[in-house]
Short mmCIF file of C-alpha atoms in Angstrom, two decimals:
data_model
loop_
_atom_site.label_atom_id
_atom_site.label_comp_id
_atom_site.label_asym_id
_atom_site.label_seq_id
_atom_site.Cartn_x
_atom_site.Cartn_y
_atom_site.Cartn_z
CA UNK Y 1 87.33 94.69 87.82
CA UNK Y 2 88.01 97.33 90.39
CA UNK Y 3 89.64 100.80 90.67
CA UNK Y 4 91.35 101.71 93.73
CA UNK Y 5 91.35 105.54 94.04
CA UNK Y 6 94.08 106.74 96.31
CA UNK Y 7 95.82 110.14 96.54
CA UNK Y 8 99.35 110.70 97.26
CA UNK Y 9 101.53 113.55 98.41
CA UNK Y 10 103.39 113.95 95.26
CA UNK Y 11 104.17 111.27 91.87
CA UNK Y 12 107.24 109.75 93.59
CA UNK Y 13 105.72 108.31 96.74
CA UNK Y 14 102.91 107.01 94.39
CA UNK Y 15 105.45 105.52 92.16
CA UNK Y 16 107.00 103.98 95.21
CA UNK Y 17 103.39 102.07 96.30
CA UNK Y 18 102.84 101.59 92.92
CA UNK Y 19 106.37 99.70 92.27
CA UNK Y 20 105.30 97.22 95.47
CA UNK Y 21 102.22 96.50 94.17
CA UNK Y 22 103.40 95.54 90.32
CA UNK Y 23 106.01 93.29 92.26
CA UNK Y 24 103.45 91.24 94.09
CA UNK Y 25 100.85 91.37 90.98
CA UNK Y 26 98.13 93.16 92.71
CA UNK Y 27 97.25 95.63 90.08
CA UNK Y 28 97.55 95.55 86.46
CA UNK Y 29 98.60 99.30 85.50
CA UNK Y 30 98.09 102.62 87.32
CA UNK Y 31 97.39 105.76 86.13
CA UNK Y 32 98.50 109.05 87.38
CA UNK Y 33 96.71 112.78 87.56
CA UNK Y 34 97.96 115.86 89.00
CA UNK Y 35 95.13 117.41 91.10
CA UNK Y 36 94.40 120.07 93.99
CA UNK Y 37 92.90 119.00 97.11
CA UNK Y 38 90.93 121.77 99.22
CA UNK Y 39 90.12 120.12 102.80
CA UNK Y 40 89.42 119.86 106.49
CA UNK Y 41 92.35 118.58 108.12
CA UNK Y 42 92.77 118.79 111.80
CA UNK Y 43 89.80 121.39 112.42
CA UNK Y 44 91.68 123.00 109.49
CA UNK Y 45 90.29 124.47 105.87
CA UNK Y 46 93.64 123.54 103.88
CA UNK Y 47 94.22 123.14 100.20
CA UNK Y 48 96.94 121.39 98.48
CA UNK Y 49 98.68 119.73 95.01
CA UNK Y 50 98.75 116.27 95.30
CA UNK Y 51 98.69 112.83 92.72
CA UNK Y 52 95.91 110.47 92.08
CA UNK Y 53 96.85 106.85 91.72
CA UNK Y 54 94.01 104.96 89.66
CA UNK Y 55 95.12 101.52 90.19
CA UNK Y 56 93.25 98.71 88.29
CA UNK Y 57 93.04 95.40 89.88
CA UNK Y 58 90.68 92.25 89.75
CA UNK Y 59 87.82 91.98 92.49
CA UNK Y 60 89.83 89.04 94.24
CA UNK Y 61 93.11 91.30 94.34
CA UNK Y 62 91.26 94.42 95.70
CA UNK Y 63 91.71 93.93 99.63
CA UNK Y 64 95.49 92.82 99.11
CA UNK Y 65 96.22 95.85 97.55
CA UNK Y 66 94.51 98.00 99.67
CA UNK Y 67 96.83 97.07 102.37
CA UNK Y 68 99.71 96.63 101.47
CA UNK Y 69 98.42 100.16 100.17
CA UNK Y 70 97.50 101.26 103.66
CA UNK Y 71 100.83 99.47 105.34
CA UNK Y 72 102.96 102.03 103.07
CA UNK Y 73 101.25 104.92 102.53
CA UNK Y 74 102.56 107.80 104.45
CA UNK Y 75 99.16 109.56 105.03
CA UNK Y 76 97.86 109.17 108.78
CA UNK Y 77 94.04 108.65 106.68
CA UNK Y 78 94.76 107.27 102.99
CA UNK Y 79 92.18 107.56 100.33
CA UNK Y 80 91.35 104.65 99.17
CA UNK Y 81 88.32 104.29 97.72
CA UNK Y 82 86.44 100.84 95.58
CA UNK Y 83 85.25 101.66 92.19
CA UNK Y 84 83.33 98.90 90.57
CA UNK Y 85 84.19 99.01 86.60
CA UNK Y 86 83.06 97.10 83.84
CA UNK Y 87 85.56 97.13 80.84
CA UNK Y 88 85.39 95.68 77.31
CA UNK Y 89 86.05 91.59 77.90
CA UNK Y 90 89.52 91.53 76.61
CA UNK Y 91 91.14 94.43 78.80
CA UNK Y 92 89.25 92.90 81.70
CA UNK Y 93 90.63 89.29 80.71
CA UNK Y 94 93.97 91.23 80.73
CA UNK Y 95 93.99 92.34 84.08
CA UNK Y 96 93.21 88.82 85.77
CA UNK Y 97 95.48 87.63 84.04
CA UNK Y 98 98.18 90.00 85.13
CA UNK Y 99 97.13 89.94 88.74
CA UNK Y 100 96.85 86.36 89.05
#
């Protein structure tokens, strides 16, 4: 199982990757969290709200996702970062079997 860690500007434009990748079956659920990013952007200290998207997905759904992740994502450098996971047998049965 794998968790795809990806920010987004605000809940709706995560809601909008997240509705293209429950179409195609690429992840199993999502989960969303309100956080504040401080940064270098541009040669630039910024600092701003933004959404994490934890998106679970099986290992052979992973790379899909990430780009049809990175093909809509409105961010000129997405976050999207692998997280290995090991869950109890029957949610990690569930989520092949939703993404397959």
């Amino acid at each position: 199982m794998i968790f795809l860690y990806t920010t987004h500007k605000n809940k709706e434009e995560a809601e909008k990757i997240t509705s293209l990748l429950l179409e195609k079956r690429l992840i199993a659920c999502v989960n969303y969290f309100p956080i504040e990013a401080c940064l270098i952007w541009q040669g630039q200290k910024t600092s701003e709200n933004e959404v994490v998207a934890l998106y679970k997905t099986s290992t052979t759904k992973a790379v899909t996702a990430e780009q049809v992740i990175l093909e809509h994502h409105p961010y000129e450098v997405p976050c999207i970062i692998h997280i290995e996971a090991k869950a109890n047998a029957s949610y990690e049965d569930w989520v092949k079997e939703t993404t397959s």
